[in-house]
Structure formats: structure tokens, C-alpha cells
Amino acid sequence: MQIIFDKVNYIYSDGTAFSRHAIKDISFTINKGEFIGLIGHTGSGKSTLIQHMNGLIKATDGRIYFNGQDIYEKNYNLRSLRSKVGLVFQYPEHQLFETTVFKDVVFGPANLGLDKLECELRAYEALKMVGIGDDLLDASPFELSGGQKRRVAIAGVLAMRPEVLILDEPTAGLDPRGRDDILEKIAYLHRESGMTIILVTHSMEDIANYADRLFVMNRGELVMQDKAKAVFSHYKELEKMHLAAPQVTYVMNALRDQGFQVSTDATTVEEARKELLGLLQR
Amino acid sequence: MEMIKVKDLSFEYIRRDEDGNVESINKAIDSISLEVNKGDFIAVLGANGSGKSTLAKHINAILYPTEGGVWVNGLNTAEDRNLWEIRQTAGMVFQNPDNQIIATVVEEDVGFGPENLGVPTEEIWERVEQSLEAVGMLEFRNSSPNKLSGGQKQRVAIAGIMAMKPQCIVLDEPTAMLDPNGRKEVIATVRELNRRENVTVILITHHMDEVIHADKVFVMERGRVMMEGTPREIFSRVDEIKKYRLDVPQVTELAYELKKAGVDLPDGILTVEELVEAIKRIKSR
């Protein structure tokens, strides 16, 4: 068990008139190598929650364990935690600043105090993982397309070789192909390196394709943690929380409501296709 | 009568080095011609960098044509003296609501636009009330924008534009940063404005399910318009649309896959209801 949250609470501006209870009594366990999808309405506490995972925000109350160690213990090395738990913020390309793509990615590992050769090796490897070719290494990051910039920014975090990669809406504002490219790259990383992935998203169709488990946040509480199918079967509750299920889930449920014998747990086009072909051939 | 007329429009971003010599020229728009009728709901799709936003910025004269011309309600955008009237005719809503809201109280934010136009105070309040009513945010008139959700903020931004009484609204990816409910709210609001107030709408988006109610869809690639038609016409060409780095709504894709497997379905199914109805018809044969 890689990450354990035990009754974690966070209150912004605690003790003042503006205090706001952003996350409430959150407990969960994430295993090594899992792919977790984190969904919830705007303001539900997703971003606050993930910033606890690498110690950027300290819980008002509760315990967090990483690889069995309490990260709030006195001698715990938070710096090393941050290199093990990589966090890619929303619109990470706004943080690109170097003159070339390669230099930008080297910046992260260089801050870990590694020697130059090692930094460059890691940067090269990270850029390769996100599909940035050799021809772009010397380009200015500002000349790239939106999707490319974002992949460079992700490479900057990967070059730290984290054990856990957290991404906050990595596909916002990208065109559908750019979105699929990024998600495919993340799925590839997960498969090939066994990295634990935590993906925050508003796209139910996307997350249904990739995540092992979904965490659902609502008004600061973790209200569901289960397999995607199980979560999306509660689509009516999800709607009350300002969320939704993938479109195909609605198709299957509508058919079931009309009296057809179909299983309603399809969440991807492929699953729905199989189920519907079965129905139509009966 | 056309609201917007674009004729042989080209636009080049020119990069110069320190000495002012031309370093590179990037043709963001490549001889586009199109017309938008008054009261239409138009959607523009296209990959990142295909020229959608550059086109939108021509409609309220933030950018001027390198070649060709753009007319808004008959006014040529290249003529300086038309500038204010054009900006009043065509309002713009951007992606990030936080960048567009400037006041600390909702109603003051909405009043900022008409105030700048020199509208008399009494009429400003009337307009504020009407526009907040139109986007369904009247009950929040005294709230702080900070306390609103993303979708609500974006609706306030739209009300701010409506208070200037434009005949046309251009929305550049207004839902990119919103959760599913926020997206639904904003799109429903825009559709209402189009239907009830007859405002011409130009919606730029990457979410395919938001364009299914449009009167017409334009698909752009590399500064050109590659496809043009009703949503049904566009989305029945699944392979072609994917070639332009785009996608179709999930239910359209499902219908397309079923069709490929030999199921007798009509082309270009756009909604869950349509697919369910089509399947029911097949089963009752």
C-alpha cells in the first residue's frame, strides 16, 4: 500500500471568519501501480486533495502515509517525497520557461542535485516517453503546439522519475486528438513502468477507458471509491453531484427502462457495441 | 440578411528579429469565405492551431485581415471608424471566466460594459437586471463572483456581454475549464439566448456533444474551412472528421460502429434518444 490517507481534514484559513472546510474526513488506500481517476464538480476539493499527496499542503487534521511512513513525522524528508510523487498542475505549459525544450526538462532533475550526465539522460528518456522527437529538443518550448507544450511539461515531471504521477486535468483545452495522445501516453507509462497514476478529470468518457478505480469527490467528501462500472451505475446520484456518466451508459439504461434485456454496465463504446449486437441478434 | 460576411480572408502572423527583418510568416487563416445569417447558431470545430480563435478575433476587430475582408452587420472591420460599433454588435466570451470578471459584486461586473458605452445609469440597471435574468443568475446579483462555480461565473461573463446588447456573441471555448454540469448550464444558456433573444451565436469548442444543436458547423484545418454542414451531415462522416484531429459524440461513434457491424441504422445519430428510438424500431419489426 503506497499511499494511505487516514481521516484527513483540511480547513482553509482555519480559525478566521473566512475558514472553509475544503476536505472532510478523507480515508483511502492506493496500491502501487494502480490507475486512479479522481472526479468531482468544480470546487469539490480535488485539487486540495492531491496537493496533500506530495506535502504541498499540510492537513489540518489526520495522517498520511507514503510507503508505510507517516509524512508528518518530525524527521520525514518532504523534499524526497516531492521527487517521488510528481504533480502536474493544470495548464502546466504555463510553467515552461527555458530557451529550449531540452533545457526545460533538465531543470527538474538538476534541482535534485544529480550530476549533469544523469540529468541529461533522464531528460532525454522522459521526452522520449511522452513522444517528443529528437528534432524538437533544441526548439523553443514556446514554438510548439498546445499538445506538444503540455507533453514537454509532463516530461519535466517524469524526469524526476517519480513513483507516483498525479495529473490535474491534463487534457483541458486540447483538441480530441491531442487529448487522446496525452491519455495514450499516460496509459503507456502506467503499463510499461508500473507507475501509479492519479488522474483528475471532468471527462467521464475518457476516464472510463483507463482507470482501475474511480474516486468521487462531492463538497469536500470522498463519496465513492470503486471500479468505474460500479460508480457509473449510480449515474443518477452522480448527476446530483454535478457529474454525469458516459453517454453509452445512458443508452443502455434507457433501453433497460424500455423493457429490453441488456446489461447496463457498459461504459465504453466497445462494451456497448458488443452488448447491443447481442441484443439485436437475439 | 447576413450578420457576418467573411470574404477571401487571409491572416499572417509575422515574426521579426531584433533588427526588424522578417524571420518567419505563419499563415493562420488561408483565404476563407463564409457567411453567417442573423439569428443563426454556428459552431466552429478544429484542432489546436487550426485558426479558429484567429478567425473569431477578426469578428470583433481584435485582428485585422492581411488580405480579404470581414463585415459585421455590414460594417467593414478594417475601417477604424467602425470599431466601436462593431465591438458593440459582436461581443466575445473567452475560455477562462476568472480572466473576464473584474468587479467584486456580480451586478457591478455586468454593469461595467454598458457603463463604458456611456449608457445612462437608470438604463444600466435595467440592462443588468435583464441580462442576469436571461442567463438565470438574477438571484446572485449581490453575490461576490468568487463564491460562484465555474459555470455560474461563465454565465455572469455572458450576462456582461448581453448587457451591451450585442446582436452577435462569439464564444471561444467557453466550457473548456468547466465540469459537466457547468458545461451543460453554459450551453443551455447560450441556446436560450439564441432562441429567445434571436442573438446570433458563434461557438468555438472541442466538445463535440455541444454542437449537435447548431444550425451549421464549420470544421477548420490549417487556416481553411474543410467541412461545412448541419451537425448531422458533419457527424455522419466519422472517418473524415477524425482525420482533422476531431471526434464525434460517443453515441454517434457507437451508432457508427453498430452500422459497420451490419445493423440497419440511419446516418449521423446525434443523441442518446435517437439511438434508443432507432434500436426500438429495429426490435419491433
PDB file of C-alpha atoms in Angstrom, chain A residues 70-167:
ATOM      1  CA  ASP A  70       3.986   8.945   8.232  1.00  0.00           C
ATOM      2  CA  ILE A  71       4.853  12.035   6.181  1.00  0.00           C
ATOM      3  CA  TYR A  72       4.090  14.347   9.095  1.00  0.00           C
ATOM      4  CA  GLU A  73       6.653  12.680  11.361  1.00  0.00           C
ATOM      5  CA  LYS A  74       9.327  15.044  12.607  1.00  0.00           C
ATOM      6  CA  ASN A  75      12.291  13.808  10.603  1.00  0.00           C
ATOM      7  CA  TYR A  76      10.435  12.870   7.451  1.00  0.00           C
ATOM      8  CA  ASN A  77      12.113  14.206   4.309  1.00  0.00           C
ATOM      9  CA  LEU A  78       9.376  16.094   2.428  1.00  0.00           C
ATOM     10  CA  ARG A  79      11.840  17.068  -0.296  1.00  0.00           C
ATOM     11  CA  SER A  80      12.404  13.477  -1.243  1.00  0.00           C
ATOM     12  CA  LEU A  81       8.635  12.838  -1.076  1.00  0.00           C
ATOM     13  CA  ARG A  82       8.151  15.537  -3.696  1.00  0.00           C
ATOM     14  CA  SER A  83      10.582  13.870  -6.059  1.00  0.00           C
ATOM     15  CA  LYS A  84       8.755  10.555  -5.609  1.00  0.00           C
ATOM     16  CA  VAL A  85       5.289  11.973  -6.032  1.00  0.00           C
ATOM     17  CA  GLY A  86       5.268  14.087  -9.187  1.00  0.00           C
ATOM     18  CA  LEU A  87       2.464  16.590  -9.572  1.00  0.00           C
ATOM     19  CA  VAL A  88       1.478  18.021 -12.964  1.00  0.00           C
ATOM     20  CA  PHE A  89      -0.706  21.063 -12.406  1.00  0.00           C
ATOM     21  CA  GLN A  90      -3.492  22.356 -14.649  1.00  0.00           C
ATOM     22  CA  TYR A  91      -2.161  24.096 -17.737  1.00  0.00           C
ATOM     23  CA  PRO A  92       1.411  23.026 -16.899  1.00  0.00           C
ATOM     24  CA  GLU A  93       2.710  24.611 -20.113  1.00  0.00           C
ATOM     25  CA  HIS A  94       2.363  27.999 -18.402  1.00  0.00           C
ATOM     26  CA  GLN A  95       5.329  26.938 -16.312  1.00  0.00           C
ATOM     27  CA  LEU A  96       7.700  26.355 -19.220  1.00  0.00           C
ATOM     28  CA  PHE A  97      10.428  28.986 -19.108  1.00  0.00           C
ATOM     29  CA  GLU A  98      13.730  27.784 -20.604  1.00  0.00           C
ATOM     30  CA  THR A  99      15.097  28.647 -24.041  1.00  0.00           C
ATOM     31  CA  THR A 100      14.992  25.086 -25.343  1.00  0.00           C
ATOM     32  CA  VAL A 101      12.776  22.086 -24.754  1.00  0.00           C
ATOM     33  CA  PHE A 102      15.717  20.003 -23.543  1.00  0.00           C
ATOM     34  CA  LYS A 103      16.930  22.575 -21.003  1.00  0.00           C
ATOM     35  CA  ASP A 104      13.442  22.923 -19.622  1.00  0.00           C
ATOM     36  CA  VAL A 105      13.181  19.223 -18.875  1.00  0.00           C
ATOM     37  CA  VAL A 106      16.706  19.074 -17.385  1.00  0.00           C
ATOM     38  CA  PHE A 107      15.716  21.718 -14.839  1.00  0.00           C
ATOM     39  CA  GLY A 108      13.792  19.279 -12.600  1.00  0.00           C
ATOM     40  CA  PRO A 109      16.441  16.586 -12.091  1.00  0.00           C
ATOM     41  CA  ALA A 110      19.164  19.279 -11.842  1.00  0.00           C
ATOM     42  CA  ASN A 111      17.324  20.555  -8.777  1.00  0.00           C
ATOM     43  CA  LEU A 112      17.608  17.110  -7.229  1.00  0.00           C
ATOM     44  CA  GLY A 113      21.369  17.651  -7.197  1.00  0.00           C
ATOM     45  CA  LEU A 114      22.194  14.916  -9.707  1.00  0.00           C
ATOM     46  CA  ASP A 115      25.266  15.200 -11.927  1.00  0.00           C
ATOM     47  CA  LYS A 116      24.915  16.700 -15.381  1.00  0.00           C
ATOM     48  CA  LEU A 117      25.131  13.471 -17.358  1.00  0.00           C
ATOM     49  CA  GLU A 118      22.449  11.791 -15.248  1.00  0.00           C
ATOM     50  CA  CYS A 119      20.160  14.824 -15.595  1.00  0.00           C
ATOM     51  CA  GLU A 120      20.535  14.834 -19.352  1.00  0.00           C
ATOM     52  CA  LEU A 121      19.978  11.116 -19.582  1.00  0.00           C
ATOM     53  CA  ARG A 122      16.766  11.398 -17.588  1.00  0.00           C
ATOM     54  CA  ALA A 123      15.556  14.375 -19.606  1.00  0.00           C
ATOM     55  CA  TYR A 124      16.180  12.531 -22.843  1.00  0.00           C
ATOM     56  CA  GLU A 125      14.388   9.453 -21.576  1.00  0.00           C
ATOM     57  CA  ALA A 126      11.430  11.481 -20.286  1.00  0.00           C
ATOM     58  CA  LEU A 127      10.992  13.329 -23.585  1.00  0.00           C
ATOM     59  CA  LYS A 128      11.052  10.037 -25.399  1.00  0.00           C
ATOM     60  CA  MET A 129       8.362   8.635 -23.081  1.00  0.00           C
ATOM     61  CA  VAL A 130       5.982  11.468 -23.950  1.00  0.00           C
ATOM     62  CA  GLY A 131       6.732  11.153 -27.659  1.00  0.00           C
ATOM     63  CA  ILE A 132       8.768  14.315 -28.231  1.00  0.00           C
ATOM     64  CA  GLY A 133      11.246  13.512 -31.012  1.00  0.00           C
ATOM     65  CA  ASP A 134      14.928  14.483 -31.314  1.00  0.00           C
ATOM     66  CA  ASP A 135      14.076  17.175 -33.866  1.00  0.00           C
ATOM     67  CA  LEU A 136      12.320  19.225 -31.183  1.00  0.00           C
ATOM     68  CA  LEU A 137      14.955  19.079 -28.443  1.00  0.00           C
ATOM     69  CA  ASP A 138      16.507  22.417 -29.391  1.00  0.00           C
ATOM     70  CA  ALA A 139      13.252  24.150 -30.286  1.00  0.00           C
ATOM     71  CA  SER A 140      11.942  26.904 -28.057  1.00  0.00           C
ATOM     72  CA  PRO A 141       9.113  25.486 -25.950  1.00  0.00           C
ATOM     73  CA  PHE A 142       7.022  28.477 -26.982  1.00  0.00           C
ATOM     74  CA  GLU A 143       7.069  27.458 -30.644  1.00  0.00           C
ATOM     75  CA  LEU A 144       5.323  24.156 -30.005  1.00  0.00           C
ATOM     76  CA  SER A 145       1.634  23.353 -30.380  1.00  0.00           C
ATOM     77  CA  GLY A 146      -0.593  23.237 -27.301  1.00  0.00           C
ATOM     78  CA  GLY A 147      -0.449  19.457 -27.028  1.00  0.00           C
ATOM     79  CA  GLN A 148       3.319  19.333 -27.512  1.00  0.00           C
ATOM     80  CA  LYS A 149       3.919  22.007 -24.861  1.00  0.00           C
ATOM     81  CA  ARG A 150       1.858  20.063 -22.420  1.00  0.00           C
ATOM     82  CA  ARG A 151       3.800  16.871 -23.116  1.00  0.00           C
ATOM     83  CA  VAL A 152       7.086  18.732 -22.546  1.00  0.00           C
ATOM     84  CA  ALA A 153       5.754  19.984 -19.215  1.00  0.00           C
ATOM     85  CA  ILE A 154       4.808  16.424 -18.244  1.00  0.00           C
ATOM     86  CA  ALA A 155       8.288  15.245 -19.267  1.00  0.00           C
ATOM     87  CA  GLY A 156       9.707  17.800 -16.829  1.00  0.00           C
ATOM     88  CA  VAL A 157       7.991  15.957 -14.005  1.00  0.00           C
ATOM     89  CA  LEU A 158       8.780  12.484 -15.384  1.00  0.00           C
ATOM     90  CA  ALA A 159      12.491  13.343 -15.494  1.00  0.00           C
ATOM     91  CA  MET A 160      12.416  13.295 -11.696  1.00  0.00           C
ATOM     92  CA  ARG A 161      11.479   9.592 -12.054  1.00  0.00           C
ATOM     93  CA  PRO A 162       8.539   9.730  -9.671  1.00  0.00           C
ATOM     94  CA  GLU A 163       6.893   6.576  -8.324  1.00  0.00           C
ATOM     95  CA  VAL A 164       3.521   8.277  -8.407  1.00  0.00           C
ATOM     96  CA  LEU A 165       2.358  10.655 -11.112  1.00  0.00           C
ATOM     97  CA  ILE A 166      -0.578  12.952 -10.369  1.00  0.00           C
ATOM     98  CA  LEU A 167      -2.103  14.915 -13.228  1.00  0.00           C
TER      99      LEU A 167
END
